[in-house]
Amino acid sequence: MSVELEHYLVVGALLFGIGIYMALAKRNFVGVLMGIELMFNAVSLTFVAFSRFVDSAEPLSGHVFVVFVITVAAAEAAVALALAVLVYRNRGTIDMDRMNLLKW
Amino acid sequence: MEDTGSIVAFWLLAALTVGAALGVAAVRDLIRAVVLLITSFLGVAGLYITLSADFVAVAQVLIYAGAISVLILFAIMLTPRAGRDNAETFLQAPGLLLAGLVAFTIAFVSLEADWSVVEREGFEETASVIGEALLSKYVLPFEMASVLLLVSMLGAIVLVRPEGTPEEEE
């Protein structure tokens, strides 16, 4: 019994599933944001696992990609926070059910 | 990875990560959800360490567990009259179904596919190799990431700036 690549991939799949559920079904905007961060984490974990186990000429490319994913996640979190504050200021709520200005 | 320590560490960290993530989706209070989210981020950082990815693990602790969770807390604190509950919309049942299907599909493909796995010892040092790769092969994405950070910072400031020009306030 040892830890193989598939173990990490299944953990990543579970994290991604939880993240996609939160992004789809949470009522609070911040909950959706947390789901997106969980999905980023799942993908990064998969990248690092492949980088460790799979045959490649440059095995650390996965790590470089994860560094970029973390950078983009930080930028995304900052902009999403600004959007949340802006929507709250204009509508008094960040309820996903009540963000229906574009609904015909 | 064969030795007992890393096997135990993997199972503990995997249980911590997935359990905390389930808690994030399940608890009713948003602040508790953020605390569980930080726990999940730290669990992922531990999994990185079991994969001998030390640089990425430290970056995960600094940026995810440090900066991004604080940003999420700010987003909660700056919307004081919005609801604190972590409830679901009417899309809960289809969301649960779709999430289950996606997770099942990814896990199924991961288990069935024939990955070209190679026996390899853990990496000796990753930080210096990542640094050299960032400044040689990946220098264009590196510079684009810096521009992206600048643009998103400016965009965040412009979005939440109060109405009116700054000169009027002097």
PDB file of C-alpha atoms in Angstrom:
ATOM      1  CA  MET A   1       0.000   0.000   0.000  1.00  0.00           C
ATOM      2  CA  SER A   2       1.528   3.247  -1.071  1.00  0.00           C
ATOM      3  CA  VAL A   3       0.377   6.684  -2.153  1.00  0.00           C
ATOM      4  CA  GLU A   4       0.113   6.946  -5.931  1.00  0.00           C
ATOM      5  CA  LEU A   5      -0.838   9.618  -8.417  1.00  0.00           C
ATOM      6  CA  GLU A   6      -4.471   8.500  -8.465  1.00  0.00           C
ATOM      7  CA  HIS A   7      -4.927   9.273  -4.771  1.00  0.00           C
ATOM      8  CA  TYR A   8      -4.064  12.909  -5.354  1.00  0.00           C
ATOM      9  CA  LEU A   9      -6.222  13.079  -8.466  1.00  0.00           C
ATOM     10  CA  VAL A  10      -9.250  11.791  -6.534  1.00  0.00           C
ATOM     11  CA  VAL A  11      -8.672  14.360  -3.779  1.00  0.00           C
ATOM     12  CA  GLY A  12      -8.508  17.024  -6.494  1.00  0.00           C
ATOM     13  CA  ALA A  13     -11.736  15.740  -8.067  1.00  0.00           C
ATOM     14  CA  LEU A  14     -13.547  15.856  -4.705  1.00  0.00           C
ATOM     15  CA  LEU A  15     -12.314  19.402  -4.022  1.00  0.00           C
ATOM     16  CA  PHE A  16     -13.376  20.485  -7.504  1.00  0.00           C
ATOM     17  CA  GLY A  17     -16.826  18.975  -7.019  1.00  0.00           C
ATOM     18  CA  ILE A  18     -17.324  20.805  -3.714  1.00  0.00           C
ATOM     19  CA  GLY A  19     -16.122  24.022  -5.324  1.00  0.00           C
ATOM     20  CA  ILE A  20     -18.431  23.747  -8.314  1.00  0.00           C
ATOM     21  CA  TYR A  21     -21.373  22.998  -6.018  1.00  0.00           C
ATOM     22  CA  MET A  22     -20.666  26.126  -3.977  1.00  0.00           C
ATOM     23  CA  ALA A  23     -20.171  28.281  -7.058  1.00  0.00           C
ATOM     24  CA  LEU A  24     -23.499  27.113  -8.478  1.00  0.00           C
ATOM     25  CA  ALA A  25     -25.741  26.920  -5.465  1.00  0.00           C
ATOM     26  CA  LYS A  26     -24.607  29.364  -2.772  1.00  0.00           C
ATOM     27  CA  ARG A  27     -26.866  32.323  -2.182  1.00  0.00           C
ATOM     28  CA  ASN A  28     -24.235  34.667  -0.780  1.00  0.00           C
ATOM     29  CA  PHE A  29     -21.739  36.157  -3.239  1.00  0.00           C
ATOM     30  CA  VAL A  30     -18.882  35.438  -0.835  1.00  0.00           C
ATOM     31  CA  GLY A  31     -19.881  31.771  -0.780  1.00  0.00           C
ATOM     32  CA  VAL A  32     -19.596  31.656  -4.565  1.00  0.00           C
ATOM     33  CA  LEU A  33     -16.157  33.273  -4.275  1.00  0.00           C
ATOM     34  CA  MET A  34     -15.053  30.600  -1.786  1.00  0.00           C
ATOM     35  CA  GLY A  35     -16.228  27.888  -4.162  1.00  0.00           C
ATOM     36  CA  ILE A  36     -14.132  29.370  -6.959  1.00  0.00           C
ATOM     37  CA  GLU A  37     -11.072  29.433  -4.685  1.00  0.00           C
ATOM     38  CA  LEU A  38     -11.644  25.760  -3.852  1.00  0.00           C
ATOM     39  CA  MET A  39     -11.720  24.947  -7.567  1.00  0.00           C
ATOM     40  CA  PHE A  40      -8.418  26.821  -8.074  1.00  0.00           C
ATOM     41  CA  ASN A  41      -6.941  24.737  -5.253  1.00  0.00           C
ATOM     42  CA  ALA A  42      -8.153  21.485  -6.776  1.00  0.00           C
ATOM     43  CA  VAL A  43      -6.603  22.287 -10.155  1.00  0.00           C
ATOM     44  CA  SER A  44      -3.320  23.382  -8.557  1.00  0.00           C
ATOM     45  CA  LEU A  45      -3.141  20.175  -6.536  1.00  0.00           C
ATOM     46  CA  THR A  46      -3.651  18.168  -9.721  1.00  0.00           C
ATOM     47  CA  PHE A  47      -0.878  20.099 -11.468  1.00  0.00           C
ATOM     48  CA  VAL A  48       1.600  19.501  -8.652  1.00  0.00           C
ATOM     49  CA  ALA A  49       0.681  15.814  -8.464  1.00  0.00           C
ATOM     50  CA  PHE A  50       1.262  15.343 -12.192  1.00  0.00           C
ATOM     51  CA  SER A  51       4.510  17.267 -11.865  1.00  0.00           C
ATOM     52  CA  ARG A  52       5.690  14.854  -9.190  1.00  0.00           C
ATOM     53  CA  PHE A  53       4.651  11.553 -10.749  1.00  0.00           C
ATOM     54  CA  VAL A  54       4.440  11.812 -14.538  1.00  0.00           C
ATOM     55  CA  ASP A  55       7.368  11.340 -16.891  1.00  0.00           C
ATOM     56  CA  SER A  56       8.520  14.659 -18.347  1.00  0.00           C
ATOM     57  CA  ALA A  57      11.665  16.398 -19.550  1.00  0.00           C
ATOM     58  CA  GLU A  58      10.908  19.435 -17.391  1.00  0.00           C
ATOM     59  CA  PRO A  59       9.036  18.112 -14.372  1.00  0.00           C
ATOM     60  CA  LEU A  60       8.854  21.488 -12.639  1.00  0.00           C
ATOM     61  CA  SER A  61       6.697  23.116 -15.340  1.00  0.00           C
ATOM     62  CA  GLY A  62       3.657  22.165 -13.264  1.00  0.00           C
ATOM     63  CA  HIS A  63       5.015  24.142 -10.335  1.00  0.00           C
ATOM     64  CA  VAL A  64       5.539  27.192 -12.535  1.00  0.00           C
ATOM     65  CA  PHE A  65       1.953  26.887 -13.748  1.00  0.00           C
ATOM     66  CA  VAL A  66       0.716  26.694 -10.160  1.00  0.00           C
ATOM     67  CA  VAL A  67       2.618  29.882  -9.328  1.00  0.00           C
ATOM     68  CA  PHE A  68       0.758  31.597 -12.163  1.00  0.00           C
ATOM     69  CA  VAL A  69      -2.564  30.148 -10.989  1.00  0.00           C
ATOM     70  CA  ILE A  70      -1.956  31.535  -7.492  1.00  0.00           C
ATOM     71  CA  THR A  71      -1.104  34.955  -8.981  1.00  0.00           C
ATOM     72  CA  VAL A  72      -4.274  35.059 -11.060  1.00  0.00           C
ATOM     73  CA  ALA A  73      -6.311  33.848  -8.079  1.00  0.00           C
ATOM     74  CA  ALA A  74      -5.026  36.755  -6.003  1.00  0.00           C
ATOM     75  CA  ALA A  75      -5.948  39.235  -8.748  1.00  0.00           C
ATOM     76  CA  GLU A  76      -9.358  37.621  -9.122  1.00  0.00           C
ATOM     77  CA  ALA A  77     -10.030  37.782  -5.390  1.00  0.00           C
ATOM     78  CA  ALA A  78      -9.189  41.496  -5.293  1.00  0.00           C
ATOM     79  CA  VAL A  79     -11.503  42.331  -8.194  1.00  0.00           C
ATOM     80  CA  ALA A  80     -14.269  40.096  -6.842  1.00  0.00           C
ATOM     81  CA  LEU A  81     -14.067  41.860  -3.472  1.00  0.00           C
ATOM     82  CA  ALA A  82     -14.397  45.220  -5.240  1.00  0.00           C
ATOM     83  CA  LEU A  83     -17.401  43.936  -7.205  1.00  0.00           C
ATOM     84  CA  ALA A  84     -19.039  42.629  -4.028  1.00  0.00           C
ATOM     85  CA  VAL A  85     -18.609  45.983  -2.282  1.00  0.00           C
ATOM     86  CA  LEU A  86     -19.910  47.823  -5.358  1.00  0.00           C
ATOM     87  CA  VAL A  87     -23.000  45.645  -5.705  1.00  0.00           C
ATOM     88  CA  TYR A  88     -23.647  45.971  -1.972  1.00  0.00           C
ATOM     89  CA  ARG A  89     -23.377  49.761  -2.187  1.00  0.00           C
ATOM     90  CA  ASN A  90     -25.811  49.987  -5.091  1.00  0.00           C
ATOM     91  CA  ARG A  91     -28.331  47.297  -4.143  1.00  0.00           C
ATOM     92  CA  GLY A  92     -27.917  46.868  -0.384  1.00  0.00           C
ATOM     93  CA  THR A  93     -27.473  43.119  -0.746  1.00  0.00           C
ATOM     94  CA  ILE A  94     -25.078  40.551  -2.166  1.00  0.00           C
ATOM     95  CA  ASP A  95     -27.750  37.900  -2.457  1.00  0.00           C
ATOM     96  CA  MET A  96     -27.369  35.999  -5.719  1.00  0.00           C
ATOM     97  CA  ASP A  97     -31.141  35.527  -5.879  1.00  0.00           C
ATOM     98  CA  ARG A  98     -31.718  39.256  -5.920  1.00  0.00           C
ATOM     99  CA  MET A  99     -29.069  40.221  -8.480  1.00  0.00           C
ATOM    100  CA  ASN A 100     -31.666  40.169 -11.255  1.00  0.00           C
ATOM    101  CA  LEU A 101     -31.231  43.526 -12.965  1.00  0.00           C
ATOM    102  CA  LEU A 102     -30.445  41.811 -16.265  1.00  0.00           C
ATOM    103  CA  LYS A 103     -33.428  39.483 -16.027  1.00  0.00           C
ATOM    104  CA  TRP A 104     -36.095  40.268 -18.577  1.00  0.00           C
TER     105      TRP A 104
ATOM    106  CA  MET B   1       6.112   7.003  -1.833  1.00  0.00           C
ATOM    107  CA  GLU B   2       6.425   3.860   0.238  1.00  0.00           C
ATOM    108  CA  ASP B   3       7.357   4.764   3.788  1.00  0.00           C
ATOM    109  CA  THR B   4       4.700   4.721   6.467  1.00  0.00           C
ATOM    110  CA  GLY B   5       5.115   8.344   7.484  1.00  0.00           C
ATOM    111  CA  SER B   6       4.228   9.818   4.120  1.00  0.00           C
ATOM    112  CA  ILE B   7       1.292   7.431   3.693  1.00  0.00           C
ATOM    113  CA  VAL B   8      -0.152   8.430   7.070  1.00  0.00           C
ATOM    114  CA  ALA B   9       0.549  12.092   6.296  1.00  0.00           C
ATOM    115  CA  PHE B  10      -1.246  11.824   2.955  1.00  0.00           C
ATOM    116  CA  TRP B  11      -4.386  10.243   4.405  1.00  0.00           C
ATOM    117  CA  LEU B  12      -4.541  12.680   7.319  1.00  0.00           C
ATOM    118  CA  LEU B  13      -4.040  15.705   5.076  1.00  0.00           C
ATOM    119  CA  ALA B  14      -6.482  14.441   2.448  1.00  0.00           C
ATOM    120  CA  ALA B  15      -9.133  13.859   5.120  1.00  0.00           C
ATOM    121  CA  LEU B  16      -8.456  17.308   6.593  1.00  0.00           C
ATOM    122  CA  THR B  17      -8.645  19.027   3.215  1.00  0.00           C
ATOM    123  CA  VAL B  18     -11.793  17.344   1.925  1.00  0.00           C
ATOM    124  CA  GLY B  19     -13.494  17.396   5.330  1.00  0.00           C
ATOM    125  CA  ALA B  20     -12.847  21.104   5.783  1.00  0.00           C
ATOM    126  CA  ALA B  21     -14.051  21.786   2.240  1.00  0.00           C
ATOM    127  CA  LEU B  22     -17.269  19.851   2.970  1.00  0.00           C
ATOM    128  CA  GLY B  23     -17.615  21.936   6.109  1.00  0.00           C
ATOM    129  CA  VAL B  24     -17.256  25.134   4.069  1.00  0.00           C
ATOM    130  CA  ALA B  25     -20.214  24.018   1.970  1.00  0.00           C
ATOM    131  CA  ALA B  26     -22.254  22.836   4.971  1.00  0.00           C
ATOM    132  CA  VAL B  27     -21.910  25.317   7.859  1.00  0.00           C
ATOM    133  CA  ARG B  28     -24.538  28.028   8.169  1.00  0.00           C
ATOM    134  CA  ASP B  29     -22.300  30.886   9.283  1.00  0.00           C
ATOM    135  CA  LEU B  30     -20.049  32.618   6.740  1.00  0.00           C
ATOM    136  CA  ILE B  31     -17.280  33.487   9.225  1.00  0.00           C
ATOM    137  CA  ARG B  32     -17.002  29.829  10.269  1.00  0.00           C
ATOM    138  CA  ALA B  33     -16.979  28.907   6.590  1.00  0.00           C
ATOM    139  CA  VAL B  34     -13.946  31.174   6.080  1.00  0.00           C
ATOM    140  CA  VAL B  35     -12.120  29.567   9.005  1.00  0.00           C
ATOM    141  CA  LEU B  36     -12.809  26.114   7.548  1.00  0.00           C
ATOM    142  CA  LEU B  37     -11.675  27.391   4.149  1.00  0.00           C
ATOM    143  CA  ILE B  38      -8.332  28.432   5.676  1.00  0.00           C
ATOM    144  CA  THR B  39      -8.051  24.935   7.176  1.00  0.00           C
ATOM    145  CA  SER B  40      -8.648  23.454   3.746  1.00  0.00           C
ATOM    146  CA  PHE B  41      -5.989  25.729   2.199  1.00  0.00           C
ATOM    147  CA  LEU B  42      -3.490  24.635   4.862  1.00  0.00           C
ATOM    148  CA  GLY B  43      -4.351  21.008   4.163  1.00  0.00           C
ATOM    149  CA  VAL B  44      -3.618  21.547   0.481  1.00  0.00           C
ATOM    150  CA  ALA B  45      -0.301  23.142   1.453  1.00  0.00           C
ATOM    151  CA  GLY B  46       0.511  20.021   3.452  1.00  0.00           C
ATOM    152  CA  LEU B  47      -0.348  17.865   0.443  1.00  0.00           C
ATOM    153  CA  TYR B  48       2.086  19.983  -1.595  1.00  0.00           C
ATOM    154  CA  ILE B  49       4.779  19.199   0.964  1.00  0.00           C
ATOM    155  CA  THR B  50       4.092  15.458   0.640  1.00  0.00           C
ATOM    156  CA  LEU B  51       4.614  15.988  -3.114  1.00  0.00           C
ATOM    157  CA  SER B  52       7.990  17.670  -2.311  1.00  0.00           C
ATOM    158  CA  ALA B  53       6.782  20.988  -3.729  1.00  0.00           C
ATOM    159  CA  ASP B  54       8.197  23.216  -1.011  1.00  0.00           C
ATOM    160  CA  PHE B  55       8.081  26.547  -2.864  1.00  0.00           C
ATOM    161  CA  VAL B  56       4.479  26.083  -3.950  1.00  0.00           C
ATOM    162  CA  ALA B  57       3.532  25.025  -0.416  1.00  0.00           C
ATOM    163  CA  VAL B  58       4.998  28.197   1.087  1.00  0.00           C
ATOM    164  CA  ALA B  59       3.342  30.317  -1.598  1.00  0.00           C
ATOM    165  CA  GLN B  60       0.050  28.563  -0.821  1.00  0.00           C
ATOM    166  CA  VAL B  61       0.338  29.366   2.891  1.00  0.00           C
ATOM    167  CA  LEU B  62       1.343  32.976   2.267  1.00  0.00           C
ATOM    168  CA  ILE B  63      -1.105  33.860  -0.494  1.00  0.00           C
ATOM    169  CA  TYR B  64      -4.111  31.598  -0.004  1.00  0.00           C
ATOM    170  CA  ALA B  65      -4.178  31.090   3.752  1.00  0.00           C
ATOM    171  CA  GLY B  66      -2.854  34.603   4.345  1.00  0.00           C
ATOM    172  CA  ALA B  67      -3.924  37.085   1.722  1.00  0.00           C
ATOM    173  CA  ILE B  68      -6.936  35.637  -0.074  1.00  0.00           C
ATOM    174  CA  SER B  69      -8.721  34.526   3.091  1.00  0.00           C
ATOM    175  CA  VAL B  70      -8.203  38.006   4.545  1.00  0.00           C
ATOM    176  CA  LEU B  71      -9.670  39.459   1.342  1.00  0.00           C
ATOM    177  CA  ILE B  72     -12.697  37.178   1.720  1.00  0.00           C
ATOM    178  CA  LEU B  73     -13.070  38.252   5.348  1.00  0.00           C
ATOM    179  CA  PHE B  74     -12.933  41.875   4.162  1.00  0.00           C
ATOM    180  CA  ALA B  75     -15.677  41.118   1.659  1.00  0.00           C
ATOM    181  CA  ILE B  76     -17.824  39.799   4.516  1.00  0.00           C
ATOM    182  CA  MET B  77     -17.042  42.673   6.871  1.00  0.00           C
ATOM    183  CA  LEU B  78     -17.618  45.367   4.246  1.00  0.00           C
ATOM    184  CA  THR B  79     -21.141  44.138   3.537  1.00  0.00           C
ATOM    185  CA  PRO B  80     -22.522  44.388   7.074  1.00  0.00           C
ATOM    186  CA  ARG B  81     -26.236  44.456   6.332  1.00  0.00           C
ATOM    187  CA  ALA B  82     -26.112  41.543   3.901  1.00  0.00           C
ATOM    188  CA  GLY B  83     -27.021  38.127   5.193  1.00  0.00           C
ATOM    189  CA  ARG B  84     -24.440  36.189   7.163  1.00  0.00           C
ATOM    190  CA  ASP B  85     -25.942  32.834   6.375  1.00  0.00           C
ATOM    191  CA  ASN B  86     -24.372  30.431   3.938  1.00  0.00           C
ATOM    192  CA  ALA B  87     -27.630  29.117   2.500  1.00  0.00           C
ATOM    193  CA  GLU B  88     -28.322  27.776  -0.961  1.00  0.00           C
ATOM    194  CA  THR B  89     -30.422  29.169  -3.780  1.00  0.00           C
ATOM    195  CA  PHE B  90     -33.185  27.231  -5.520  1.00  0.00           C
ATOM    196  CA  LEU B  91     -30.412  25.693  -7.643  1.00  0.00           C
ATOM    197  CA  GLN B  92     -29.267  23.446  -4.785  1.00  0.00           C
ATOM    198  CA  ALA B  93     -30.538  20.151  -6.210  1.00  0.00           C
ATOM    199  CA  PRO B  94     -29.241  20.637  -9.786  1.00  0.00           C
ATOM    200  CA  GLY B  95     -25.991  22.062  -8.401  1.00  0.00           C
ATOM    201  CA  LEU B  96     -25.528  19.024  -6.188  1.00  0.00           C
ATOM    202  CA  LEU B  97     -26.268  16.728  -9.124  1.00  0.00           C
ATOM    203  CA  LEU B  98     -23.889  18.509 -11.487  1.00  0.00           C
ATOM    204  CA  ALA B  99     -21.112  18.724  -8.876  1.00  0.00           C
ATOM    205  CA  GLY B 100     -21.460  15.020  -8.133  1.00  0.00           C
ATOM    206  CA  LEU B 101     -21.360  14.165 -11.825  1.00  0.00           C
ATOM    207  CA  VAL B 102     -18.287  16.333 -12.449  1.00  0.00           C
ATOM    208  CA  ALA B 103     -16.405  14.929  -9.453  1.00  0.00           C
ATOM    209  CA  PHE B 104     -17.374  11.373 -10.407  1.00  0.00           C
ATOM    210  CA  THR B 105     -16.307  11.865 -14.029  1.00  0.00           C
ATOM    211  CA  ILE B 106     -12.931  13.360 -13.122  1.00  0.00           C
ATOM    212  CA  ALA B 107     -12.268  10.671 -10.508  1.00  0.00           C
ATOM    213  CA  PHE B 108     -13.342   7.893 -12.901  1.00  0.00           C
ATOM    214  CA  VAL B 109     -11.096   9.164 -15.701  1.00  0.00           C
ATOM    215  CA  SER B 110      -8.211   9.610 -13.245  1.00  0.00           C
ATOM    216  CA  LEU B 111      -8.539   6.021 -12.072  1.00  0.00           C
ATOM    217  CA  GLU B 112      -9.043   4.488 -15.524  1.00  0.00           C
ATOM    218  CA  ALA B 113      -6.505   6.399 -17.599  1.00  0.00           C
ATOM    219  CA  ASP B 114      -3.026   5.014 -18.089  1.00  0.00           C
ATOM    220  CA  TRP B 115      -0.760   7.821 -16.911  1.00  0.00           C
ATOM    221  CA  SER B 116       2.890   7.481 -17.881  1.00  0.00           C
ATOM    222  CA  VAL B 117       3.990   7.359 -14.264  1.00  0.00           C
ATOM    223  CA  VAL B 118       7.713   7.325 -13.633  1.00  0.00           C
ATOM    224  CA  GLU B 119       9.521   6.329 -10.447  1.00  0.00           C
ATOM    225  CA  ARG B 120      11.194   9.443  -9.186  1.00  0.00           C
ATOM    226  CA  GLU B 121      12.697  10.592  -5.927  1.00  0.00           C
ATOM    227  CA  GLY B 122      11.416  13.856  -4.501  1.00  0.00           C
ATOM    228  CA  PHE B 123      12.768  17.037  -6.009  1.00  0.00           C
ATOM    229  CA  GLU B 124      15.969  18.249  -4.375  1.00  0.00           C
ATOM    230  CA  GLU B 125      15.320  21.961  -4.741  1.00  0.00           C
ATOM    231  CA  THR B 126      12.412  23.564  -6.501  1.00  0.00           C
ATOM    232  CA  ALA B 127      12.703  27.276  -5.727  1.00  0.00           C
ATOM    233  CA  SER B 128      15.866  27.923  -7.745  1.00  0.00           C
ATOM    234  CA  VAL B 129      14.623  25.887 -10.715  1.00  0.00           C
ATOM    235  CA  ILE B 130      11.274  27.676 -10.672  1.00  0.00           C
ATOM    236  CA  GLY B 131      13.041  31.025 -10.452  1.00  0.00           C
ATOM    237  CA  GLU B 132      15.265  30.286 -13.416  1.00  0.00           C
ATOM    238  CA  ALA B 133      12.318  28.990 -15.459  1.00  0.00           C
ATOM    239  CA  LEU B 134      10.302  32.113 -14.633  1.00  0.00           C
ATOM    240  CA  LEU B 135      13.049  34.383 -15.904  1.00  0.00           C
ATOM    241  CA  SER B 136      14.081  32.385 -18.980  1.00  0.00           C
ATOM    242  CA  LYS B 137      11.448  30.185 -20.596  1.00  0.00           C
ATOM    243  CA  TYR B 138       8.371  31.716 -18.976  1.00  0.00           C
ATOM    244  CA  VAL B 139       9.521  35.334 -18.972  1.00  0.00           C
ATOM    245  CA  LEU B 140       6.640  36.536 -21.162  1.00  0.00           C
ATOM    246  CA  PRO B 141       3.888  35.027 -18.954  1.00  0.00           C
ATOM    247  CA  PHE B 142       5.798  36.358 -15.944  1.00  0.00           C
ATOM    248  CA  GLU B 143       5.670  39.915 -17.277  1.00  0.00           C
ATOM    249  CA  MET B 144       2.038  39.500 -18.282  1.00  0.00           C
ATOM    250  CA  ALA B 145       1.254  38.356 -14.746  1.00  0.00           C
ATOM    251  CA  SER B 146       2.806  41.550 -13.377  1.00  0.00           C
ATOM    252  CA  VAL B 147       0.698  43.634 -15.779  1.00  0.00           C
ATOM    253  CA  LEU B 148      -2.375  41.632 -14.772  1.00  0.00           C
ATOM    254  CA  LEU B 149      -1.705  42.305 -11.092  1.00  0.00           C
ATOM    255  CA  LEU B 150      -1.294  46.025 -11.762  1.00  0.00           C
ATOM    256  CA  VAL B 151      -4.470  46.189 -13.846  1.00  0.00           C
ATOM    257  CA  SER B 152      -6.533  44.265 -11.308  1.00  0.00           C
ATOM    258  CA  MET B 153      -5.245  46.443  -8.460  1.00  0.00           C
ATOM    259  CA  LEU B 154      -6.128  49.603 -10.369  1.00  0.00           C
ATOM    260  CA  GLY B 155      -9.471  48.126 -11.383  1.00  0.00           C
ATOM    261  CA  ALA B 156     -10.339  47.256  -7.800  1.00  0.00           C
ATOM    262  CA  ILE B 157      -9.470  50.776  -6.649  1.00  0.00           C
ATOM    263  CA  VAL B 158     -11.435  52.433  -9.462  1.00  0.00           C
ATOM    264  CA  LEU B 159     -14.480  50.225  -8.865  1.00  0.00           C
ATOM    265  CA  VAL B 160     -14.897  51.028  -5.188  1.00  0.00           C
ATOM    266  CA  ARG B 161     -13.747  54.664  -5.298  1.00  0.00           C
ATOM    267  CA  PRO B 162     -16.388  57.057  -3.993  1.00  0.00           C
ATOM    268  CA  GLU B 163     -18.069  59.322  -6.517  1.00  0.00           C
ATOM    269  CA  GLY B 164     -16.429  62.669  -7.315  1.00  0.00           C
ATOM    270  CA  THR B 165     -12.864  63.598  -8.078  1.00  0.00           C
ATOM    271  CA  PRO B 166     -10.213  63.519  -5.347  1.00  0.00           C
ATOM    272  CA  GLU B 167      -9.329  67.206  -5.904  1.00  0.00           C
ATOM    273  CA  GLU B 168     -12.678  68.370  -4.563  1.00  0.00           C
ATOM    274  CA  GLU B 169     -11.974  66.893  -1.164  1.00  0.00           C
ATOM    275  CA  GLU B 170      -8.833  68.940  -0.534  1.00  0.00           C
TER     276      GLU B 170
END
